[in-house]
Short mmCIF file of C-alpha atoms and ligand atoms in Angstrom, two decimals:
data_model
loop_
_atom_site.label_atom_id
_atom_site.label_comp_id
_atom_site.label_asym_id
_atom_site.label_seq_id
_atom_site.Cartn_x
_atom_site.Cartn_y
_atom_site.Cartn_z
CA MET R 1 -0.16 -20.71 18.81
CA THR R 2 2.75 -18.98 20.52
CA ALA R 3 3.82 -15.38 20.30
CA ALA R 4 7.43 -14.32 20.27
CA PRO R 5 8.96 -13.26 23.59
CA THR R 6 7.75 -9.88 24.76
CA ARG R 7 9.89 -6.90 23.82
CA THR R 8 9.55 -3.44 25.28
CA GLY R 9 6.10 -2.01 24.98
CA GLY R 10 4.12 -5.05 23.82
CA PRO R 11 1.07 -6.67 25.40
CA THR R 12 1.63 -9.85 27.42
CA ASP R 13 -0.82 -12.31 25.87
CA LEU R 14 -2.94 -12.75 22.77
CA GLY R 15 -6.14 -11.52 24.45
CA ALA R 16 -4.31 -8.36 25.47
CA LEU R 17 -2.86 -8.10 21.96
CA ARG R 18 -6.35 -8.23 20.44
CA GLN R 19 -7.54 -5.62 22.92
CA LEU R 20 -4.61 -3.33 22.09
CA ALA R 21 -5.46 -3.59 18.39
CA VAL R 22 -9.15 -2.75 18.99
CA THR R 23 -8.21 0.16 21.27
CA THR R 24 -5.80 1.49 18.61
CA LEU R 25 -8.44 1.36 15.90
CA ASP R 26 -11.00 3.01 18.18
CA ALA R 27 -8.53 5.78 19.11
CA ASN R 28 -7.75 6.45 15.44
CA TRP R 29 -11.44 6.55 14.37
CA GLU R 30 -12.44 9.98 13.13
CA HIS R 31 -16.16 10.50 12.40
CA ASP R 32 -16.24 8.46 9.13
CA HIS R 33 -12.76 7.03 8.69
CA THR R 34 -9.68 5.85 10.54
CA VAL R 35 -6.50 7.92 10.49
CA PRO R 36 -3.30 5.91 9.94
CA SER R 37 -1.77 7.79 12.87
CA ARG R 38 -3.05 10.74 14.96
CA THR R 39 0.38 12.40 14.83
CA LEU R 40 2.12 11.52 11.53
CA TYR R 41 -0.86 10.98 9.21
CA PRO R 42 -3.97 12.70 10.59
CA HIS R 43 -6.06 12.56 7.35
CA GLN R 44 -7.52 9.60 5.42
CA TRP R 45 -5.18 7.52 3.24
CA SER R 46 -6.40 5.28 0.43
CA TRP R 47 -4.70 1.90 0.87
CA ASP R 48 -4.59 2.35 4.63
CA SER R 49 -8.39 2.54 4.63
CA ALA R 50 -8.60 -0.73 2.68
CA PHE R 51 -6.33 -2.62 5.09
CA ILE R 52 -8.09 -1.02 8.03
CA ALA R 53 -11.54 -2.08 6.74
CA ILE R 54 -10.30 -5.70 6.70
CA GLY R 55 -9.54 -5.48 10.41
CA LEU R 56 -12.62 -3.46 11.31
CA ALA R 57 -14.84 -6.14 9.75
CA HIS R 58 -13.87 -8.42 12.67
CA VAL R 59 -14.82 -6.03 15.41
CA ARG R 60 -16.75 -2.99 14.09
CA PRO R 61 -18.29 -4.21 10.80
CA GLU R 62 -20.46 -1.14 10.35
CA ARG R 63 -17.32 1.02 10.52
CA ALA R 64 -15.59 -1.15 7.92
CA TRP R 65 -18.23 -0.16 5.37
CA ARG R 66 -18.21 3.49 6.45
CA GLU R 67 -14.41 3.50 6.06
CA LEU R 68 -14.65 2.41 2.43
CA ALA R 69 -17.71 4.55 1.69
CA SER R 70 -16.06 7.75 2.95
CA LEU R 71 -12.95 7.10 0.82
CA PHE R 72 -14.99 6.48 -2.32
CA ARG R 73 -17.02 9.67 -1.72
CA ALA R 74 -13.78 11.47 -2.61
CA GLN R 75 -13.43 9.59 -5.92
CA TRP R 76 -12.77 11.90 -8.86
CA ALA R 77 -15.06 12.00 -11.93
CA ASP R 78 -12.43 10.11 -13.95
CA GLY R 79 -12.55 7.26 -11.41
CA ARG R 80 -9.29 7.92 -9.59
CA VAL R 81 -9.38 7.32 -5.84
CA PRO R 82 -7.10 9.93 -4.28
CA HIS R 83 -4.32 8.73 -2.04
CA ILE R 84 -5.13 11.34 0.63
CA VAL R 85 -8.56 12.73 1.54
CA PHE R 86 -7.95 15.81 3.71
CA ASN R 87 -10.02 16.39 6.82
CA PRO R 88 -11.14 20.05 6.55
CA ALA R 89 -11.43 20.35 10.32
CA LEU R 90 -7.66 20.11 10.80
CA ARG R 91 -5.40 23.14 11.01
CA VAL R 92 -3.17 24.19 8.11
CA GLY R 93 0.18 22.42 8.58
CA ALA R 94 -1.29 19.29 10.21
CA TYR R 95 0.39 17.32 7.43
CA PHE R 96 2.93 18.23 4.77
CA PRO R 97 2.29 18.52 1.87
CA GLY R 98 -1.22 19.78 2.65
CA PRO R 99 -4.12 20.96 0.44
CA GLU R 100 -2.39 24.24 -0.41
CA LEU R 101 0.26 22.30 -2.30
CA TRP R 102 -2.06 19.82 -4.05
CA ARG R 103 -4.70 22.43 -5.08
CA SER R 104 -7.00 19.63 -6.16
CA THR R 105 -10.06 21.81 -6.28
CA ASP R 106 -8.56 23.63 -9.31
CA ALA R 107 -8.48 20.37 -11.26
CA GLN R 108 -11.24 19.16 -13.53
CA GLY R 109 -13.44 16.42 -12.08
CA ALA R 110 -12.07 16.66 -8.55
CA PRO R 111 -14.56 16.51 -5.63
CA ALA R 112 -15.50 19.63 -3.63
CA GLY R 113 -13.31 18.63 -0.67
CA HIS R 114 -9.51 18.71 -0.76
CA THR R 115 -7.63 15.59 -1.82
CA SER R 116 -4.29 14.68 -3.35
CA GLY R 117 -4.21 13.96 -7.08
CA LEU R 118 -2.26 10.66 -6.82
CA VAL R 119 -3.52 7.12 -6.26
CA GLN R 120 -2.25 4.12 -4.27
CA PRO R 121 -2.33 0.35 -4.89
CA PRO R 122 -5.95 -0.68 -5.56
CA VAL R 123 -6.41 -3.19 -2.72
CA HIS R 124 -9.95 -1.95 -2.05
CA ALA R 125 -11.96 -4.58 -3.98
CA LEU R 126 -10.08 -7.30 -2.14
CA ALA R 127 -10.74 -5.49 1.14
CA ALA R 128 -14.47 -5.18 0.38
CA LEU R 129 -14.67 -8.88 -0.48
CA LEU R 130 -12.84 -9.92 2.70
CA ALA R 131 -14.94 -7.54 4.84
CA TYR R 132 -18.05 -9.09 3.32
CA ARG R 133 -16.85 -12.62 4.08
CA ARG R 134 -16.20 -11.70 7.72
CA ALA R 135 -19.40 -9.69 8.16
CA PRO R 136 -21.92 -10.46 5.44
CA GLU R 137 -25.01 -9.21 7.28
CA PRO R 138 -26.94 -7.08 7.89
CA VAL R 139 -25.31 -4.43 5.75
CA GLY R 140 -22.61 -6.36 3.88
CA LEU R 141 -24.48 -7.23 0.69
CA ALA R 142 -26.05 -3.76 0.36
CA ALA R 143 -22.57 -2.21 0.86
CA LEU R 144 -21.16 -4.40 -1.91
CA HIS R 145 -23.98 -3.27 -4.22
CA GLU R 146 -23.08 0.37 -3.46
CA LEU R 147 -19.34 -0.03 -3.79
CA TYR R 148 -19.27 -2.16 -6.90
CA PRO R 149 -19.69 0.62 -9.54
CA ALA R 150 -17.08 2.77 -7.77
CA LEU R 151 -14.62 -0.12 -7.64
CA VAL R 152 -15.21 -0.78 -11.32
CA ALA R 153 -14.62 2.91 -12.11
CA GLN R 154 -11.39 2.82 -10.07
CA GLN R 155 -10.11 -0.04 -12.27
CA ARG R 156 -11.30 1.65 -15.44
CA TYR R 157 -9.35 4.78 -14.56
CA LEU R 158 -6.17 2.75 -14.13
CA ALA R 159 -6.68 0.69 -17.26
CA ASP R 160 -7.71 3.60 -19.53
CA ARG R 161 -5.60 6.48 -18.27
CA ARG R 162 -2.51 4.94 -16.72
CA ASP R 163 -1.44 2.32 -19.26
CA VAL R 164 1.22 4.73 -20.50
CA ALA R 165 3.33 2.07 -22.23
CA GLY R 166 0.30 0.46 -23.82
CA ASP R 167 1.29 -2.98 -22.49
CA GLY R 168 -1.70 -3.71 -20.24
CA LEU R 169 0.04 -2.58 -17.03
CA VAL R 170 -0.55 0.49 -14.89
CA CYS R 171 2.14 3.16 -14.61
CA ILE R 172 2.69 4.96 -11.36
CA VAL R 173 3.60 8.64 -11.69
CA HIS R 174 5.08 9.19 -8.22
CA PRO R 175 6.84 6.97 -5.63
CA TRP R 176 4.03 7.81 -3.21
CA GLU R 177 1.68 5.90 -5.53
CA SER R 178 3.57 2.68 -4.81
CA GLY R 179 2.94 3.05 -1.06
CA LEU R 180 6.65 2.17 -0.57
CA ASP R 181 7.78 5.74 -0.91
CA ASN R 182 11.58 5.65 -0.53
CA SER R 183 12.12 2.01 -1.51
CA PRO R 184 15.52 1.42 -3.15
CA ALA R 185 13.36 0.24 -6.10
CA TRP R 186 12.90 3.94 -7.00
CA ASP R 187 16.48 5.13 -6.55
CA ASP R 188 17.41 5.06 -10.25
CA PRO R 189 14.32 6.82 -11.64
CA MET R 190 14.41 9.27 -8.71
CA ALA R 191 18.06 10.15 -9.42
CA ALA R 192 16.95 11.38 -12.83
CA VAL R 193 14.46 13.86 -11.33
CA PRO R 194 16.13 17.29 -11.22
CA ALA R 195 15.80 18.78 -7.70
CA GLU R 196 17.97 20.16 -4.89
CA ALA R 197 17.61 19.38 -1.21
CA ALA R 198 17.96 23.11 -0.48
CA VAL R 199 14.42 23.80 -1.79
CA MET R 200 13.16 22.13 1.40
CA ARG R 201 14.38 25.21 3.35
CA ALA R 202 11.23 26.92 2.03
CA TYR R 203 8.97 24.32 3.65
CA ARG R 204 8.32 22.84 7.04
CA ARG R 205 8.30 19.04 6.97
CA HIS R 206 5.69 17.65 9.33
CA ASP R 207 6.99 14.07 9.47
CA THR R 208 10.39 14.85 10.95
CA ALA R 209 8.70 16.75 13.80
CA HIS R 210 7.02 13.47 14.81
CA ALA R 211 9.53 10.78 13.81
CA ASP R 212 13.31 10.47 13.84
CA ALA R 213 14.65 12.13 10.67
CA ALA R 214 17.13 9.22 10.31
CA HIS R 215 14.16 6.88 9.84
CA ARG R 216 12.43 8.97 7.19
CA PRO R 217 13.05 9.85 3.53
CA THR R 218 15.75 12.50 3.13
CA ASP R 219 15.31 16.17 2.17
CA LEU R 220 16.58 15.36 -1.33
CA ASP R 221 13.87 12.68 -1.60
CA TYR R 222 11.28 15.24 -0.50
CA ALA R 223 12.58 17.84 -2.96
CA ARG R 224 12.08 15.32 -5.74
CA TYR R 225 8.67 14.23 -4.41
CA LEU R 226 7.55 17.88 -4.58
CA ALA R 227 9.00 18.41 -8.06
CA ILE R 228 7.06 15.36 -9.37
CA VAL R 229 3.83 16.53 -7.71
CA ALA R 230 4.29 20.01 -9.22
CA ALA R 231 4.78 18.53 -12.72
CA TYR R 232 1.61 16.49 -12.47
CA ARG R 233 -0.45 19.22 -10.77
CA ASP R 234 0.62 21.87 -13.25
CA HIS R 235 -0.91 19.74 -16.00
CA GLY R 236 -4.15 19.63 -13.99
CA TYR R 237 -3.46 16.00 -12.97
CA ALA R 238 -4.38 15.07 -16.55
CA ASP R 239 -2.99 11.77 -17.77
CA ARG R 240 -2.97 12.70 -21.45
CA ALA R 241 0.52 14.26 -21.58
CA LEU R 242 2.32 11.74 -19.42
CA ALA R 243 5.04 10.95 -21.95
CA ASP R 244 7.11 13.89 -20.57
CA HIS R 245 6.36 13.20 -16.93
CA PRO R 246 9.55 12.92 -14.79
CA PHE R 247 8.65 9.57 -13.10
CA LEU R 248 6.91 6.73 -14.92
CA VAL R 249 7.27 3.25 -13.51
CA GLU R 250 5.38 -0.05 -13.67
CA CYS R 251 5.42 -1.42 -10.13
CA PRO R 252 4.94 -5.19 -9.43
CA LEU R 253 2.93 -4.57 -6.28
CA PHE R 254 0.65 -1.97 -7.84
CA ASN R 255 -0.03 -4.21 -10.83
CA ALA R 256 -0.48 -7.31 -8.68
CA ALA R 257 -3.09 -5.38 -6.67
CA PHE R 258 -4.66 -4.27 -9.98
CA GLY R 259 -5.01 -7.91 -11.04
CA ALA R 260 -6.14 -9.11 -7.62
CA ALA R 261 -8.85 -6.42 -7.75
CA GLU R 262 -10.29 -8.01 -10.92
CA HIS R 263 -10.33 -11.43 -9.21
CA ALA R 264 -12.13 -9.91 -6.23
CA LEU R 265 -14.55 -7.99 -8.47
CA ALA R 266 -15.46 -11.23 -10.25
CA GLU R 267 -16.48 -12.66 -6.88
CA ILE R 268 -18.30 -9.50 -5.84
CA ALA R 269 -20.14 -9.41 -9.20
CA ALA R 270 -21.33 -12.98 -8.66
CA LEU R 271 -22.59 -12.09 -5.17
CA ILE R 272 -24.61 -9.11 -6.34
CA GLY R 273 -25.99 -10.62 -9.55
CA ALA R 274 -23.65 -8.82 -12.01
CA ASP R 275 -21.57 -10.58 -14.70
CA PRO R 276 -18.21 -11.85 -13.38
CA GLY R 277 -17.02 -12.80 -16.89
CA PRO R 278 -15.36 -9.52 -17.94
CA HIS R 279 -13.49 -9.35 -14.62
CA ARG R 280 -12.10 -12.83 -15.14
CA VAL R 281 -10.92 -11.93 -18.65
CA ARG R 282 -9.23 -8.76 -17.39
CA ALA R 283 -7.62 -10.61 -14.48
CA THR R 284 -6.09 -13.13 -16.86
CA ARG R 285 -4.74 -10.40 -19.13
CA ILE R 286 -3.16 -8.52 -16.21
CA THR R 287 -1.37 -11.62 -14.90
CA GLU R 288 -0.09 -12.35 -18.45
CA ALA R 289 1.16 -8.77 -18.86
CA LEU R 290 2.83 -8.82 -15.44
CA VAL R 291 4.68 -12.01 -16.26
CA ARG R 292 5.63 -10.81 -19.76
CA ARG R 293 6.81 -7.34 -18.75
CA LEU R 294 8.02 -7.49 -15.14
CA TYR R 295 9.27 -11.01 -14.48
CA ASP R 296 13.03 -11.28 -14.78
CA PRO R 297 14.15 -14.87 -15.41
CA ALA R 298 17.73 -13.83 -14.55
CA THR R 299 16.83 -12.93 -10.96
CA GLY R 300 13.77 -15.19 -10.58
CA THR R 301 11.68 -12.33 -9.22
CA PHE R 302 9.55 -9.44 -10.43
CA GLN R 303 11.28 -6.11 -10.97
CA PRO R 304 9.71 -2.68 -11.62
CA ARG R 305 10.03 -1.33 -15.15
CA ASP R 306 11.24 2.24 -15.69
CA VAL R 307 9.08 3.27 -18.61
CA ARG R 308 11.14 6.39 -19.42
CA ALA R 309 14.41 4.48 -19.55
CA GLY R 310 12.77 1.42 -21.13
CA ARG R 311 14.32 -1.14 -18.77
CA LEU R 312 13.76 -3.21 -15.67
CA LEU R 313 15.07 -1.76 -12.42
CA GLY R 314 17.65 -3.89 -10.60
CA ALA R 315 17.01 -3.48 -6.85
CA ARG R 316 15.60 -6.69 -5.32
CA THR R 317 13.03 -5.35 -2.93
CA VAL R 318 10.06 -7.07 -1.29
CA LEU R 319 7.87 -5.57 -4.05
CA GLY R 320 9.07 -8.40 -6.25
CA LEU R 321 7.40 -11.07 -4.07
CA THR R 322 3.93 -9.53 -4.11
CA PRO R 323 2.61 -10.99 -7.41
CA LEU R 324 2.18 -14.15 -5.32
CA ILE R 325 -1.20 -12.73 -4.36
CA LEU R 326 -2.44 -13.51 -7.89
CA PRO R 327 -4.13 -16.92 -7.78
CA ASP R 328 -3.45 -17.45 -11.49
CA LEU R 329 0.29 -16.69 -11.34
CA PRO R 330 1.83 -19.56 -13.34
CA THR R 331 3.60 -22.24 -11.29
CA ALA R 332 7.04 -21.41 -12.72
CA GLN R 333 6.89 -17.83 -11.44
CA ALA R 334 5.19 -18.75 -8.15
CA ASP R 335 7.89 -21.37 -7.45
CA ALA R 336 10.65 -18.87 -8.29
CA LEU R 337 9.10 -16.33 -5.89
CA VAL R 338 9.01 -18.92 -3.11
CA VAL R 339 12.74 -19.56 -3.68
CA GLU R 340 13.34 -15.78 -3.53
CA ALA R 341 11.19 -15.46 -0.36
CA ARG R 342 13.13 -18.26 1.35
CA SER R 343 16.51 -16.91 0.33
CA ALA R 344 18.86 -15.10 2.71
CA ARG R 345 17.54 -11.88 1.18
CA PHE R 346 14.06 -12.26 2.74
CA GLY R 347 14.32 -15.24 5.12
CA VAL R 348 10.73 -16.53 4.94
CA ALA R 349 10.62 -19.87 6.77
CA ALA R 350 8.28 -22.12 8.75
CA ARG R 351 10.24 -20.86 11.77
CA MET R 352 11.44 -17.35 11.06
CA ASP R 353 14.32 -16.04 13.11
CA ARG R 354 13.86 -12.46 11.90
CA PRO R 355 10.96 -10.49 10.40
CA LEU R 356 10.37 -10.14 6.65
CA PRO R 357 12.35 -7.04 5.57
CA SER R 358 11.14 -4.53 2.98
CA HIS R 359 14.46 -4.76 1.11
CA ASP R 360 17.04 -7.44 0.37
CA ARG R 361 18.87 -7.70 3.66
CA THR R 362 22.11 -8.73 1.94
CA ALA R 363 22.20 -5.62 -0.29
CA PRO R 364 24.78 -2.89 0.48
CA ASP R 365 22.00 -0.25 0.54
CA PHE R 366 19.87 -2.14 3.10
CA GLU R 367 19.05 0.31 5.90
CA PRO R 368 17.43 -1.35 8.95
CA LEU R 369 15.96 1.89 10.32
CA ARG R 370 14.94 3.88 7.26
CA TYR R 371 11.28 3.42 6.43
CA TRP R 372 10.87 1.28 3.26
CA ARG R 373 14.62 0.62 2.84
CA GLY R 374 14.79 -2.32 5.26
CA PRO R 375 12.24 -2.24 8.12
CA SER R 376 9.44 -4.80 8.33
CA TRP R 377 5.84 -3.74 7.60
CA LEU R 378 2.68 -5.68 8.42
CA ASN R 379 0.77 -4.91 5.26
CA ILE R 380 3.46 -6.37 3.02
CA GLY R 381 3.87 -9.47 5.21
CA TRP R 382 0.09 -9.88 5.17
CA LEU R 383 0.01 -9.78 1.34
CA VAL R 384 2.93 -12.21 1.00
CA ARG R 385 1.29 -14.60 3.48
CA ARG R 386 -1.91 -14.58 1.40
CA GLY R 387 0.21 -15.36 -1.66
CA LEU R 388 1.94 -18.27 0.08
CA LEU R 389 -1.45 -19.70 1.04
CA ALA R 390 -2.83 -19.24 -2.47
CA HIS R 391 0.16 -21.16 -3.93
CA GLY R 392 0.14 -24.09 -1.54
CA HIS R 393 2.75 -23.18 1.09
CA PRO R 394 0.83 -23.32 4.38
CA GLU R 395 3.91 -23.94 6.53
CA LEU R 396 5.70 -20.86 5.21
CA ALA R 397 2.48 -18.83 5.55
CA ALA R 398 2.17 -20.03 9.14
CA GLY R 399 5.77 -19.06 9.88
CA LEU R 400 5.21 -15.57 8.48
CA ARG R 401 1.99 -15.19 10.42
CA ARG R 402 3.67 -16.18 13.70
CA SER R 403 6.50 -13.78 12.97
CA MET R 404 4.08 -10.90 12.37
CA ILE R 405 2.00 -11.62 15.44
CA GLY R 406 5.23 -11.85 17.42
CA LEU R 407 6.27 -8.41 16.22
CA VAL R 408 3.10 -6.75 17.47
CA ALA R 409 3.06 -8.84 20.64
CA GLY R 410 6.63 -7.73 21.27
CA ALA R 411 6.44 -4.02 20.44
CA GLY R 412 2.79 -2.95 20.03
CA CYS R 413 0.94 -1.59 16.99
CA HIS R 414 3.90 0.22 15.49
CA GLU R 415 4.03 1.52 11.95
CA TYR R 416 7.11 -0.58 11.09
CA PHE R 417 9.62 -2.73 12.90
CA HIS R 418 13.38 -3.17 13.05
CA PRO R 419 14.14 -6.06 10.70
CA ASP R 420 16.62 -7.66 13.14
CA SER R 421 15.45 -6.88 16.66
CA GLY R 422 11.74 -6.37 15.93
CA ALA R 423 11.81 -3.10 17.89
CA GLY R 424 8.84 -0.82 17.08
CA LEU R 425 9.56 2.17 14.81
CA GLY R 426 7.57 5.11 13.42
CA SER R 427 4.10 5.82 14.79
CA ALA R 428 3.36 3.78 17.94
CA ALA R 429 -0.39 3.53 17.21
CA PHE R 430 -0.70 2.69 13.56
CA GLY R 431 -4.02 1.81 11.90
CA TRP R 432 -3.20 -0.97 9.44
CA THR R 433 -0.88 -2.72 11.93
CA ALA R 434 -3.79 -2.94 14.38
CA ALA R 435 -6.25 -3.98 11.71
CA LEU R 436 -4.13 -6.64 10.08
CA VAL R 437 -3.02 -8.22 13.35
CA LEU R 438 -6.71 -8.67 14.14
CA ASP R 439 -7.16 -10.41 10.81
CA LEU R 440 -4.14 -12.64 11.42
CA LEU R 441 -5.33 -13.54 14.93
CA ALA R 442 -8.75 -14.52 13.60
CA ASP R 443 -7.21 -17.19 11.35
CA GLU R 444 -6.23 -20.56 12.76
CA VAL R 445 -2.85 -20.81 11.04
C1 LIG U 1 2.84 9.75 1.81
C2 LIG U 1 -0.12 6.67 5.47
C3 LIG U 1 0.94 6.59 4.37
C4 LIG U 1 1.01 5.18 3.74
C5 LIG U 1 2.25 5.03 2.87
C6 LIG U 1 3.46 5.43 3.66
C7 LIG U 1 3.32 6.88 4.17
C8 LIG U 1 2.99 9.14 3.23
C9 LIG U 1 4.11 9.89 3.97
O1 LIG U 1 2.17 6.97 4.97
O2 LIG U 1 3.29 7.75 3.05
O3 LIG U 1 1.72 9.14 1.21
O4 LIG U 1 3.83 11.03 4.37
O5 LIG U 1 5.18 9.35 4.16
O6 LIG U 1 4.64 5.32 2.92
O7 LIG U 1 2.34 3.69 2.42
O8 LIG U 1 -0.13 4.94 3.00
O9 LIG U 1 0.05 5.64 6.39
#
């Protein structure tokens, strides 16, 4: 195994790389969870914790279970797992928007501590299963027993409350729920959200104090993010009246995670003596719905659906590749996604000359420095690599793995990376980058 040539700031060999990853996770550990970043994101984030648990299972297995347990302690009565769990010990203004904007404790069924009211892709059942496989004993099985009902409730919330179109898929109500906040995928539905950048004069953004504003979402993006949060919050985060909500989208990644969670729950159920059957049935239905509603034969990839406008969204982002993680994705769609992944848009190859970008690198709105509009992210590469393995493409998976390890070896545990040079961008000590590189290093290929 060879790592890419060292770029500024990276460790010199794979032992040092592993050590850097462990040190990063240790430094970000905060009493019962890991912060994504001490500076930019000092609270607990939902899908970050799942990815982080996967890495912790290799080196600090007991913390992997504590990470998931602390997140699920903040689960709402309706089953939603909030995308941010606020640490009450931090000062007001440690992150924007903070608890004073979310006002979760006014909402019915919210926990006593402050959280957001949104969710993120449900990758937690998969994380719990992988953590168990890496570290089954002594606490693994007991932890699965504890988590299982909460993971089932998380899925039930999504299936019962968020299937706004009634087509078997989950609707996200905010770009933050996708995890790919300012992806070009959301440009069209965001343009329809009435807001003015000037409203941001009334607030102090925390992110641009810690990262280059040119790499972050714009003020107009933030004005719209706040308007959508206000609409949801002012209805008590209830999902009954969503027909009038300003942002309603079916995201391929979110729904692929939703299906992958049922596959993982089937395996967890079998391990703890519960019935895997219903999970298998639900997994099959989700994959069928995803193919029926989000696969676009014209582009050969999955596109998000704007539920308000009643049409598929056109941007070809990396979100479209992620249904590969579904083991039961039909061969026709899996083959088409491999063609898309290998195309000049994404450049996946057995020997990659550049990292996997978050957006079509041939598109006119590709922005190599701006967050989810071009830069390369380890969590997405990690998911796509799993998908390539699941669908019989070990050489491509190995190429992607080498590329990802090369990125961290070259630049350190950055939040994201320049999609041409591989230079590190965003937070320099990012939780899921550290965790997932540990997971990649532990595999042979
Ligand atoms: C808003 C924590 C989170 C990630 C998201 C990423 C970013 C937050 C922000 O950071 O989002 O949730 O303030 O930009 O987009 O995927 O979970 O790392």
